[in-house]
Structure formats: structure tokens, C-alpha cells
mmCIF file of C-alpha atoms in Angstrom:
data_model
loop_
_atom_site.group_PDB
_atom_site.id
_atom_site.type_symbol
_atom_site.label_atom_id
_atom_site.label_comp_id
_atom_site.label_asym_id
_atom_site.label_seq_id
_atom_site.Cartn_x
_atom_site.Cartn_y
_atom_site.Cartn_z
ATOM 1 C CA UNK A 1097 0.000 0.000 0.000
ATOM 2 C CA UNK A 1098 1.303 3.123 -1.203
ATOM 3 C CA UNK A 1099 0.174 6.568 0.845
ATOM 4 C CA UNK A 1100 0.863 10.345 0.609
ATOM 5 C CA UNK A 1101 0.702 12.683 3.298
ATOM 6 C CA UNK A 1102 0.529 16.643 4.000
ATOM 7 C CA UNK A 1103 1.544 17.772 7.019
ATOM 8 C CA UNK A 1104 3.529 15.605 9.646
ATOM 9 C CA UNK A 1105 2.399 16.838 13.093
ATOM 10 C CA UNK A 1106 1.426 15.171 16.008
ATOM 11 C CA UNK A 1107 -2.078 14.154 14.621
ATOM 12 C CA UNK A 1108 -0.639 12.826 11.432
ATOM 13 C CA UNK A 1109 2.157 10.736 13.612
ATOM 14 C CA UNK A 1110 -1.245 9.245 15.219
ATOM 15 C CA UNK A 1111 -2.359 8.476 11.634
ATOM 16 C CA UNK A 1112 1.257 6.946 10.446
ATOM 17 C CA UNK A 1113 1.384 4.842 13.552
ATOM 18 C CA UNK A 1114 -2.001 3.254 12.816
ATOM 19 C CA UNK A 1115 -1.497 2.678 8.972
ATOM 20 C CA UNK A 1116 1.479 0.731 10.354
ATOM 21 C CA UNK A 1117 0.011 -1.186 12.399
ATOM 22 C CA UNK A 1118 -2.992 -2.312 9.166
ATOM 23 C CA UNK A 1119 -0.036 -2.904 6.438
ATOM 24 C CA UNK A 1120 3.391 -3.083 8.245
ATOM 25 C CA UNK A 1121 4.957 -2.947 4.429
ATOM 26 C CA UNK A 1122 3.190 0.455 3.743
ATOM 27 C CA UNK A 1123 5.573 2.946 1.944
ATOM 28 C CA UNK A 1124 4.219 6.437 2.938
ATOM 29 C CA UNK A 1125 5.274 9.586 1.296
ATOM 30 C CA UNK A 1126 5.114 13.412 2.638
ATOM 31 C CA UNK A 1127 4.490 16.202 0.726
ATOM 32 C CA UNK A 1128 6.903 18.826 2.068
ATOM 33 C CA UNK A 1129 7.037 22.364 1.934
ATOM 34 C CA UNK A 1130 10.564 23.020 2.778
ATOM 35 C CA UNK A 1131 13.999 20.428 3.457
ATOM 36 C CA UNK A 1132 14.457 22.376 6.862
ATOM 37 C CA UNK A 1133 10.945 20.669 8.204
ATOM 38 C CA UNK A 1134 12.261 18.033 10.703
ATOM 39 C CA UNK A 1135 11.965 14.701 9.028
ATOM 40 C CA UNK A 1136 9.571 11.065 10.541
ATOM 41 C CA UNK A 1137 11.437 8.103 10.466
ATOM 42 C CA UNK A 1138 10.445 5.662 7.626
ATOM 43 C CA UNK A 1139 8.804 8.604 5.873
ATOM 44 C CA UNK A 1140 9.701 9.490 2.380
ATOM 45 C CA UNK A 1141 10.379 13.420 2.014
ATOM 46 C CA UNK A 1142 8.847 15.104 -1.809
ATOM 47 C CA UNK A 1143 8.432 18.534 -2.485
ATOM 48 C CA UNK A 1144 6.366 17.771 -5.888
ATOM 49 C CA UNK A 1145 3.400 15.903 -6.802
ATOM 50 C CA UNK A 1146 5.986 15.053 -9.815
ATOM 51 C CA UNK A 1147 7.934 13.319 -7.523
ATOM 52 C CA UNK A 1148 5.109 10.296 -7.788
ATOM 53 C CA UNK A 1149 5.763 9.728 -10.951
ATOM 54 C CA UNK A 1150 5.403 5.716 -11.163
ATOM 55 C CA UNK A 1151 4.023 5.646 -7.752
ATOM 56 C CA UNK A 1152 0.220 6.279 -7.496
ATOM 57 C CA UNK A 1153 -1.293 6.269 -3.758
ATOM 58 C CA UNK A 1154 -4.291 4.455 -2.590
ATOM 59 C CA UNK A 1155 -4.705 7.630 -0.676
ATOM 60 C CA UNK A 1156 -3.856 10.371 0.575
ATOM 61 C CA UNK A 1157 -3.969 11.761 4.198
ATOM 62 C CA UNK A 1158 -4.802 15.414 4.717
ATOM 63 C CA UNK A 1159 -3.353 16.445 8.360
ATOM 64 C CA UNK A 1160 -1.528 19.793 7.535
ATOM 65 C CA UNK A 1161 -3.356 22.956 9.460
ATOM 66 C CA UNK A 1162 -7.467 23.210 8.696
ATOM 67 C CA UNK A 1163 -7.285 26.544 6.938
ATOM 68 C CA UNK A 1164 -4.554 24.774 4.398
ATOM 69 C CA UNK A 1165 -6.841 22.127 3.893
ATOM 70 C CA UNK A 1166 -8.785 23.634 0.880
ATOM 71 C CA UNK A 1167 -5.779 24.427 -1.398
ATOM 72 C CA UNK A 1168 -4.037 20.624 -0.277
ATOM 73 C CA UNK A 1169 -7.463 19.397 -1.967
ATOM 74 C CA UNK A 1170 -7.417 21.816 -4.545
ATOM 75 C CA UNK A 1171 -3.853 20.683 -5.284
ATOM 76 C CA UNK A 1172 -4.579 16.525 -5.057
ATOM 77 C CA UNK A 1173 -7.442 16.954 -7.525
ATOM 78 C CA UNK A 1174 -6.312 15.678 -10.086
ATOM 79 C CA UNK A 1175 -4.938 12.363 -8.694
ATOM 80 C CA UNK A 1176 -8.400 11.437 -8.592
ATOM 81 C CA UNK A 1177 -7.149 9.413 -5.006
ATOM 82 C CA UNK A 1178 -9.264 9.278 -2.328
ATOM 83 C CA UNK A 1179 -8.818 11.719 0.609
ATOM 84 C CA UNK A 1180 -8.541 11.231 4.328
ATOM 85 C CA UNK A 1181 -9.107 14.764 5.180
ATOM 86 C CA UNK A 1182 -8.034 15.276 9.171
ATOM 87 C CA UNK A 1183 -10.966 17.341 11.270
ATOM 88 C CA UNK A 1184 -12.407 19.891 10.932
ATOM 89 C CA UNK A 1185 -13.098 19.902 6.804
ATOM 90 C CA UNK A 1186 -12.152 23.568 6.287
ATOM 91 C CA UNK A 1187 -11.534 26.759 8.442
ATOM 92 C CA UNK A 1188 -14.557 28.350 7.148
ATOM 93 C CA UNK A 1189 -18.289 27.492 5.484
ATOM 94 C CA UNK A 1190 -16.638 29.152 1.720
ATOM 95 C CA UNK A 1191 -16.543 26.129 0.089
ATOM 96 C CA UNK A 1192 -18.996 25.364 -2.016
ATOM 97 C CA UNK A 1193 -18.030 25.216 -5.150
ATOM 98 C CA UNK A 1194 -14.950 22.986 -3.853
ATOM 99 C CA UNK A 1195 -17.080 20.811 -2.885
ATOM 100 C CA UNK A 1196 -19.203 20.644 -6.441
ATOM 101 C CA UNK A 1197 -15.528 19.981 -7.465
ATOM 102 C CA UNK A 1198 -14.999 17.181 -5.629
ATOM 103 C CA UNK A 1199 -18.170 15.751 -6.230
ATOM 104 C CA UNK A 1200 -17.715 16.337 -10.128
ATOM 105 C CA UNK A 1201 -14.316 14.247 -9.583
ATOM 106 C CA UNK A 1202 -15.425 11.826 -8.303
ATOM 107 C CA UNK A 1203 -13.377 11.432 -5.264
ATOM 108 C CA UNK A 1204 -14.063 9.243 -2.357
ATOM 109 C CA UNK A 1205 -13.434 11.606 1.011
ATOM 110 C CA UNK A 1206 -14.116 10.626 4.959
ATOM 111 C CA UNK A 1207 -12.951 13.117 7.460
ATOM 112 C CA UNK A 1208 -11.580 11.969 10.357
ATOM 113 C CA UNK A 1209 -13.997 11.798 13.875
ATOM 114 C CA UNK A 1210 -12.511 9.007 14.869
ATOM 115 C CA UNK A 1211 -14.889 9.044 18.035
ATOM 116 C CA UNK A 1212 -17.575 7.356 15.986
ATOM 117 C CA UNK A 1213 -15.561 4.371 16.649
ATOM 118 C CA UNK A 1214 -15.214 4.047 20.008
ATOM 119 C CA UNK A 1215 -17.814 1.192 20.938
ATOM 120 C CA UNK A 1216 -19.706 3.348 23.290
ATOM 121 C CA UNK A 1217 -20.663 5.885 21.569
ATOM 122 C CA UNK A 1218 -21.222 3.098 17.906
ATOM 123 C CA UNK A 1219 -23.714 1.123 20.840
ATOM 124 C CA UNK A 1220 -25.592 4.226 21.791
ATOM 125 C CA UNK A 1221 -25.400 5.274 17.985
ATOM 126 C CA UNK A 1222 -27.378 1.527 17.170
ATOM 127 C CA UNK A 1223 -29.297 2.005 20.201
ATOM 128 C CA UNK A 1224 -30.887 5.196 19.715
ATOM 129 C CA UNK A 1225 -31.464 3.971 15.592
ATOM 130 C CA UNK A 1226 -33.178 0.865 16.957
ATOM 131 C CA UNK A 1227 -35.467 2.252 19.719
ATOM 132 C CA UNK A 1228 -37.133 5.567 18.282
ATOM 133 C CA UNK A 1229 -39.739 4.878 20.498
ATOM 134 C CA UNK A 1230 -37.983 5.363 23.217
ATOM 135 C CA UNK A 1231 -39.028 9.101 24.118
ATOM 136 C CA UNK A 1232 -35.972 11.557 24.349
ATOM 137 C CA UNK A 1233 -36.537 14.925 26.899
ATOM 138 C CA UNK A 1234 -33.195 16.077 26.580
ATOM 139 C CA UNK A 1235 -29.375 15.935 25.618
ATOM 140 C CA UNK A 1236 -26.207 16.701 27.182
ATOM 141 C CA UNK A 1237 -23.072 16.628 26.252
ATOM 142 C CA UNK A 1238 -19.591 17.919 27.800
ATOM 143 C CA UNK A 1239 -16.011 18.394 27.370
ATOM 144 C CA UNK A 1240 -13.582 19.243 29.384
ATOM 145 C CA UNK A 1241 -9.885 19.776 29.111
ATOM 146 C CA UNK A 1242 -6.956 21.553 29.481
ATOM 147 C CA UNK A 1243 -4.930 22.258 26.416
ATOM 148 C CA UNK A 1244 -1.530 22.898 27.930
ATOM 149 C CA UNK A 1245 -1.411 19.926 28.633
ATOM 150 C CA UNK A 1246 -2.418 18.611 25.107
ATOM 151 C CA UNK A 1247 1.167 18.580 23.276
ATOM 152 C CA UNK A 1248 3.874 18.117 26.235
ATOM 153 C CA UNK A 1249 7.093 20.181 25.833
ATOM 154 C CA UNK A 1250 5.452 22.966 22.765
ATOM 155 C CA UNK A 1251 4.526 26.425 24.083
ATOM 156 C CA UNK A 1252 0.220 26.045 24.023
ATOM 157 C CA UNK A 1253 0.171 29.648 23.080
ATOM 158 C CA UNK A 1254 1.896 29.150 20.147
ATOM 159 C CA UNK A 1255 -0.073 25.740 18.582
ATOM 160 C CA UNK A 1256 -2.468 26.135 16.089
ATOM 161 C CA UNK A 1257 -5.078 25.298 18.494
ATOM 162 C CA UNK A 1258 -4.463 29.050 20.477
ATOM 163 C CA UNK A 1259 -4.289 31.145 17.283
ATOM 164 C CA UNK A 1260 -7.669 31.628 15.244
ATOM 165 C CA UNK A 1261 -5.859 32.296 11.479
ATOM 166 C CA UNK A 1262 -4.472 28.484 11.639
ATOM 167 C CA UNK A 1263 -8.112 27.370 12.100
ATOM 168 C CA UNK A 1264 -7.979 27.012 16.437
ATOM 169 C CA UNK A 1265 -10.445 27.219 18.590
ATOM 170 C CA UNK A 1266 -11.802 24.688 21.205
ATOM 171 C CA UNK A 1267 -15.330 24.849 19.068
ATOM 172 C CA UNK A 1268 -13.204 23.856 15.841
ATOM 173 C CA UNK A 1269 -10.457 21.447 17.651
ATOM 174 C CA UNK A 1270 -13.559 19.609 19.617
ATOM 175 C CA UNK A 1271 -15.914 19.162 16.659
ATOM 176 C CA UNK A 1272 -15.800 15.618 17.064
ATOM 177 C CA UNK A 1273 -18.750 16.211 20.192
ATOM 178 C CA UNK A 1274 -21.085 17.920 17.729
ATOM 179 C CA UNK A 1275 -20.112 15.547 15.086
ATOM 180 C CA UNK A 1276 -21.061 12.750 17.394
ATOM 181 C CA UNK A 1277 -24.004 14.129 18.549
ATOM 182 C CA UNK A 1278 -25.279 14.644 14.851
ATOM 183 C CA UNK A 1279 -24.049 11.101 13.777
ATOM 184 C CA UNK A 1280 -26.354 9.174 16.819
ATOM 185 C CA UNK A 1281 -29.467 11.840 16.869
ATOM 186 C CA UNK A 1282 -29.197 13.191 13.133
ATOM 187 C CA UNK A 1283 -28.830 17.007 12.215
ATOM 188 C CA UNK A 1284 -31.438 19.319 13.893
ATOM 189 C CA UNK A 1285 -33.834 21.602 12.806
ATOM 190 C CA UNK A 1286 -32.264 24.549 13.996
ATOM 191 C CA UNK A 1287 -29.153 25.371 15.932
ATOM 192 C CA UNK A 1288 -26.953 28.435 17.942
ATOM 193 C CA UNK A 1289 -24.073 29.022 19.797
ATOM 194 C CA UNK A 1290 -22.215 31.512 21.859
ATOM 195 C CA UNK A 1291 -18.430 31.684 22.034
ATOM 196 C CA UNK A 1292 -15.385 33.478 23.953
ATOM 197 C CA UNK A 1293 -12.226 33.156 25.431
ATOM 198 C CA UNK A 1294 -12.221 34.904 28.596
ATOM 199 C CA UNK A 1295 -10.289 32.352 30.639
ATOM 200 C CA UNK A 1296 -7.061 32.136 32.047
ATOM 201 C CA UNK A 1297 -5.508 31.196 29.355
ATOM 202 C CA UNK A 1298 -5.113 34.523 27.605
ATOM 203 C CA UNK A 1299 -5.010 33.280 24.083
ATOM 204 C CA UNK A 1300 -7.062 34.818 21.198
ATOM 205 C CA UNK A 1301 -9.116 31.262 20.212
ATOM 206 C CA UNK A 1302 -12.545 30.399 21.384
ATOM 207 C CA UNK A 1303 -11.652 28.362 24.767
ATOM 208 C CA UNK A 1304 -15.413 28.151 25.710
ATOM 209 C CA UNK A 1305 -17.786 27.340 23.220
ATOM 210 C CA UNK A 1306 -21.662 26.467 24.196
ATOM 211 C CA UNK A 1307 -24.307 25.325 21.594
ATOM 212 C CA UNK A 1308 -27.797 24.401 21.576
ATOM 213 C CA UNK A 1309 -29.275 22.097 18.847
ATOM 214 C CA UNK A 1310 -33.130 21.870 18.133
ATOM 215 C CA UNK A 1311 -34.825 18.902 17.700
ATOM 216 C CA UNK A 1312 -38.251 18.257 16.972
ATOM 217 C CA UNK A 1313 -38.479 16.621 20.828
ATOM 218 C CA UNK A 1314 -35.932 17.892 22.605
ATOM 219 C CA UNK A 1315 -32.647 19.951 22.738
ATOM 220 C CA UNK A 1316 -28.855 19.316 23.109
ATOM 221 C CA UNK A 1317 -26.972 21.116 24.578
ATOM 222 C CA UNK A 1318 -22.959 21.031 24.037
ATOM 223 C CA UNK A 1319 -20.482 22.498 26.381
ATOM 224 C CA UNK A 1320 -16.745 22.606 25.295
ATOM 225 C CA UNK A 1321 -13.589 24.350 26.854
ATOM 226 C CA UNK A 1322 -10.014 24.256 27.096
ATOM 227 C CA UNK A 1323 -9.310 25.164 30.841
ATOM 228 C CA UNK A 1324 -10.337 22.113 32.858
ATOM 229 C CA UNK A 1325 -7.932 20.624 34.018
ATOM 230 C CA UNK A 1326 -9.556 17.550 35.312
ATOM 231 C CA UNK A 1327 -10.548 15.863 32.048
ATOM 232 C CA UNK A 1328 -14.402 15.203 31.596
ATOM 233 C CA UNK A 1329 -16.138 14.196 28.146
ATOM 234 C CA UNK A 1330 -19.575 12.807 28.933
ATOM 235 C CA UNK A 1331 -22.881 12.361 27.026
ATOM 236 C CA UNK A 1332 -26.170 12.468 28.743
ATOM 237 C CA UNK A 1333 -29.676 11.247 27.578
ATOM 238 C CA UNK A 1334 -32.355 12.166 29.527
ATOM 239 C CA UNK A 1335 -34.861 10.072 28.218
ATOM 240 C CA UNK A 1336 -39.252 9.836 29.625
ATOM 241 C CA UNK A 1337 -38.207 6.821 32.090
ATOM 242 C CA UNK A 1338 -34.252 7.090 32.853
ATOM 243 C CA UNK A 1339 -31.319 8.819 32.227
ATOM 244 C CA UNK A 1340 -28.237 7.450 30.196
ATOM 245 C CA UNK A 1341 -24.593 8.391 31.077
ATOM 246 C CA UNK A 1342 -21.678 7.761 28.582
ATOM 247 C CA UNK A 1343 -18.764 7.967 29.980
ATOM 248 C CA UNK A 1344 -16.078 8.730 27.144
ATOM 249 C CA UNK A 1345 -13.130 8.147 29.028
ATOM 250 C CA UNK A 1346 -14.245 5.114 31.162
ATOM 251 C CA UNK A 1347 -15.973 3.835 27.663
ATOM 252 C CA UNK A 1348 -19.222 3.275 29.684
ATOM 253 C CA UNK A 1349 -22.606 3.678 29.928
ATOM 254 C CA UNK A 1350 -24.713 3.498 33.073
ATOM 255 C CA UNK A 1351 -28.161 4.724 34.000
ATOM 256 C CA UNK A 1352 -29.390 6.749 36.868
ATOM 257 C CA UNK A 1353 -28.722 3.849 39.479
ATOM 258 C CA UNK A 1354 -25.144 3.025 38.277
ATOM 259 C CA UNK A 1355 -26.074 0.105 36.597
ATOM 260 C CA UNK A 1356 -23.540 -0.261 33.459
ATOM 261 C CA UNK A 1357 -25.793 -0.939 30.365
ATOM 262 C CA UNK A 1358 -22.249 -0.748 28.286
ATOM 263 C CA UNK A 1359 -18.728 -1.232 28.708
ATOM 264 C CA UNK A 1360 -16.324 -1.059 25.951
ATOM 265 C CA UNK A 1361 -12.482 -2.484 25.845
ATOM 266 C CA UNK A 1362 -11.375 -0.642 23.516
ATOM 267 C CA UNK A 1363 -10.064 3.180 24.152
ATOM 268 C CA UNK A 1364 -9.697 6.376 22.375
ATOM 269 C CA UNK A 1365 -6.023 5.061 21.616
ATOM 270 C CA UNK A 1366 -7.669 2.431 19.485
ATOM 271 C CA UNK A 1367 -9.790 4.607 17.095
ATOM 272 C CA UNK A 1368 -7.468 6.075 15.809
ATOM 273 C CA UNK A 1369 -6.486 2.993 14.005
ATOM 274 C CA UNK A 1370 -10.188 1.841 13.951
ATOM 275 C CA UNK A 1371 -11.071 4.520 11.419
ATOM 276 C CA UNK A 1372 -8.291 3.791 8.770
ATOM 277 C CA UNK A 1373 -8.987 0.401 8.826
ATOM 278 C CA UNK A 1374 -12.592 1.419 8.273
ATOM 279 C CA UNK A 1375 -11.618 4.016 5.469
ATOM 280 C CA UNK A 1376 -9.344 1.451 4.026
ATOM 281 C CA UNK A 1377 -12.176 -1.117 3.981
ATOM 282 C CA UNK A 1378 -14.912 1.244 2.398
ATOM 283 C CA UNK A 1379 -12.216 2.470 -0.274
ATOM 284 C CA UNK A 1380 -11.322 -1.282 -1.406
ATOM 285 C CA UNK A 1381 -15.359 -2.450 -1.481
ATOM 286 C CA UNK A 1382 -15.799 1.021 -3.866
ATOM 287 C CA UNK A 1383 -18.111 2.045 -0.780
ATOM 288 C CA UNK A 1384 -18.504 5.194 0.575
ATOM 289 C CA UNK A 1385 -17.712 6.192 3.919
ATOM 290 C CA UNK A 1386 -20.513 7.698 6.053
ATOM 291 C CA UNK A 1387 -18.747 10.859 6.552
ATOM 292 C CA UNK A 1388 -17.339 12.796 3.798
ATOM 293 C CA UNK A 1389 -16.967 16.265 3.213
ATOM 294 C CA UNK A 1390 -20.372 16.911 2.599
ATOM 295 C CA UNK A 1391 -21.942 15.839 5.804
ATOM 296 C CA UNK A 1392 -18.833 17.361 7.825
ATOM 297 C CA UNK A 1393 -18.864 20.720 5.841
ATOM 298 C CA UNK A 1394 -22.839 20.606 7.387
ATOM 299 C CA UNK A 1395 -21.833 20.007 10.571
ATOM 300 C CA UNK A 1396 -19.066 22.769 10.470
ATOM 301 C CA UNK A 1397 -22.157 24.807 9.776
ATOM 302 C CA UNK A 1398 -23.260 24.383 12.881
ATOM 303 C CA UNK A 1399 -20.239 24.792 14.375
ATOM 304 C CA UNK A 1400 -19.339 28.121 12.394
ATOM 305 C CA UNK A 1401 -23.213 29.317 13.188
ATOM 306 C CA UNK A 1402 -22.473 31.047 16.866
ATOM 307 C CA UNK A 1403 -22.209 35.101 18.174
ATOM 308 C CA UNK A 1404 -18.891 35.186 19.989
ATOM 309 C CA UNK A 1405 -19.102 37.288 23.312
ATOM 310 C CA UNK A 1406 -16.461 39.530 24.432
#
């Protein structure tokens, strides 16, 4: 297997580390924007698409900052390979006709939320599919977490998570807890947000983002921030007759009395190469995976759809 990359941070090391670990004979190449980038072991340098020549990828994995992302697709095009496009899809909701473009190609995309395979959240996906019946009052979801502490040994302030022209921002970097919420419930009717970063942190992203989505029975409501340093992620479901916690970190779900309904034993660790196998899969059957750019670009509607408060 033969794969191209763009951008070589520590989410695309992730991403290396798990196609490793599907093909151990993989040869992966890196699209390179200068010789003085610090190099990954096993990793084959270009600084041209010419460079290929004779060596056509099954795919190609999109991981370089989210506002580069729509010129890296604009520029892959015409490989006609199949995209692995790291979260979130773009910086900003401009895209439109990149998207007709991609869709006129042809292209098979999936954009990485690799939370939608960690078996919790896939049981309570199936669940709520299989049991519509089963009256919903009200959803809550939460995260939690303190980004120094994210990348150990870089400066937080100066990541592309603190500074809001690379694409940062706790509402963009945790997109994976709308995108979840979306994936198991389905997109709402009608949704709003408000956003700011008066914490005490002191950097110019959103590090406290809090959304409502409207559904024809109920609302959700999603809390994210950077600043906690105790590390919670939780989904509730207040249904008619109980109340569902899911547990992200734990991998559990329990009701009201404790009682685990779930446990998974597999972690957040493991999605990572969960979702490549699962891209991998889709891309060999000729299948397409359930979330390409176009449902992520409407999600990042949602996300982008918020008055931020100063």
C-alpha cells in the first residue's frame, strides 16, 4: 500500500502509527514544503506531486493545518485518489463550489472523527437507531480539558489550536462532540451558539464554546472548553423513564442507578487505528464512507453558526 501525506504533526504521527500497524509494508510519502521541516522516520520526504511519478497512492492523508486544507485538496485533484481529510473539513463554510468539485471528480473523502468508533458511543449510535420509540426529553453533552497539557514540551500559546488564522479554537479542535451528537441523533432543525475566550488562558481562540441544537423533541446542549484541568467528556440522555450516562473516558454507559448498560475495551487510543482500517475497507469495497466532506462541511455549519461574546 502506497500513501501520501501533507503535514507531519502530532495528529498525522497518530495516523502513520495506525497505517502501520494495518499494512506493516506500507511505503508512505510526505508532501513537504521546505527540506528544513524536521523529518519522521520511515517517511519518504517530496516537495512535488511530480515526484510520484510511477508511484500512485491508494490515498492520501490530509493532516496539515485546517485553513490549508482547501488548497491541499485543490492541489490533489487531479490524482483522482481518495482523501482522508483530518478534522475539521475547512476553516470556514466558503466552500462550495470545492465541494461541487470534488463531487464532479469523483473522489471518495471521509474526514476523520474518529470518536464514531469508540464502541460506546457506535452502541448508543445503534441504540438510539433501533429504539425511536424510546421518548428523548433532553441531551447533554460535555467536554472538558486543558490544552496545555495537550502537546507536552510545545509552548500552548503558540499551537495552532491558540491562534484563530491556523483554524484554532476549542469549538473547531472539539468538533468531534457535535459531530457525534449529529451522527447518533441526526442534524437538527435549527441550531446556535455563543463563544469566547475569557479564561485564564489569555489566548485569542474560542476556549469556551456552548451550543444548543433543536430537535423536533428535545434539545442538546454542548459544552466545550479548554481550561479544565480535570478531564471530563460525557454524554447524557435524559430520556421519559431514565437517564443514560456515557462515559467517554471510562468507555461506559450506566443509568441513573449506576447500573452499566455498556462497557467497551477498547479506548480512544484504538480509534485512531479503527477509522483507517474502516476508510481502508470502504475504499477497497468502492463504498462510501458515512462521513465525507459533505456531511462534515454541514456540521461545520453548525459549528461556524455562533455570536462570539467579548
Amino acid at each position: 500500500m502506497n500513501t501520501l501525506i501533507i503535514g507531519l504533526g502530532s495528529i498525522a504521527r497518530k495516523h502513520i502509527a495506525a497505517i502501520r500497524e494495518i499494512d506493516k509494508q506500507v511505503s508512505i510519502y510526505a508532501l513537504r514544503s521546505s527540506p528544513d521541516a524536521p523529518s519522521c522516520d520511515g517517511v519518504t520526504d517530496i516537495y512535488d506531486l511530480d515526484a510520484l511519478t510511477g508511484t500512485t497512492p491508494d490515498f492520501a492523508i490530509i493532516s496539515n493545518p485546517t485553513s490549508c486544507h482547501a488548497g491541499t485538496i485543490r492541489q490533489l485533484l487531479d490524482l483522482r485518489i481518495p482523501l482522508f481529510i483530518e478534522k475539521p473539513v475547512f476553516e470556514s463554510t466558503a466552500y462550495d463550489d470545492l465541494l461541487a468539485d470534488i463531487d464532479r471528480a469523483g473522489i471518495t473523502t471521509y474526514v476523520a472523527c474518529n470518536l464514531r468508533h469508540l464502541s460506546s458511543l457506535g452502541f448508543m449510535h445503534d441504540y438510539i437507531r433501533a429504539n425511536p420509540s424510546r421518548r428523548i426529553n433532553e441531551v447533554n453533552v460535555y467536554c472538558g480539558s486543558y490544552l496545555p497539557e495537550w502537546r507536552p514540551g510545545t509552548d500552548f500559546r503558540k499551537c495552532y489550536s491558540a491562534i484563530p488564522e491556523l483554524g484554532g479554537g476549542v469549538n473547531i479542535d472539539l468538533i468531534h462532540d457535535l459531530d457525534y451528537t449529529c451522527w447518533i441523533f441526526g442534524l437538527p432543525t435549527l441550531s446556535f451558539g455563543l463563544c469566547r475566550n475569557a479564561s485564564s488562558l489569555g489566548i485569542p481562540a474560542i476556549d469556551y464554546a456552548n451550543y444548543s441544537l433543536i430537535y423536533p423533541g428535545f434539545t442538546a446542549s454542548i459544552i466545550l472548553n479548554y481550561y479544565r484541568r480535570d478531564y471530563r467528556r460525557r454524554l447524557e440522555v435524559v430520556f421519559e423513564d431514565g437517564t443514560w450516562t456515557l462515559d467517554i473516558k471510562a468507555n461506559r454507559i450506566t443509568d441513573a442507578e449506576g447500573t452499566v448498560i455498556y462497557e467497551g475495551n477498547d479506548s480512544i487510543a484504538d480509534t485512531y487505528t479503527a477509522q483507517l482500517r474502516y476508510f481502508i475497507d470502504m475504499i477497497g469495497h468502492g463504498a462510501k464512507p458515512d462521513n465525507g466532506v459533505a456531511t462534515a462541511y454541514e456540521i461545520l455549519k453548525i459549528c461556524l453558526n455562533y455570536e462570539r461574546l467579548d
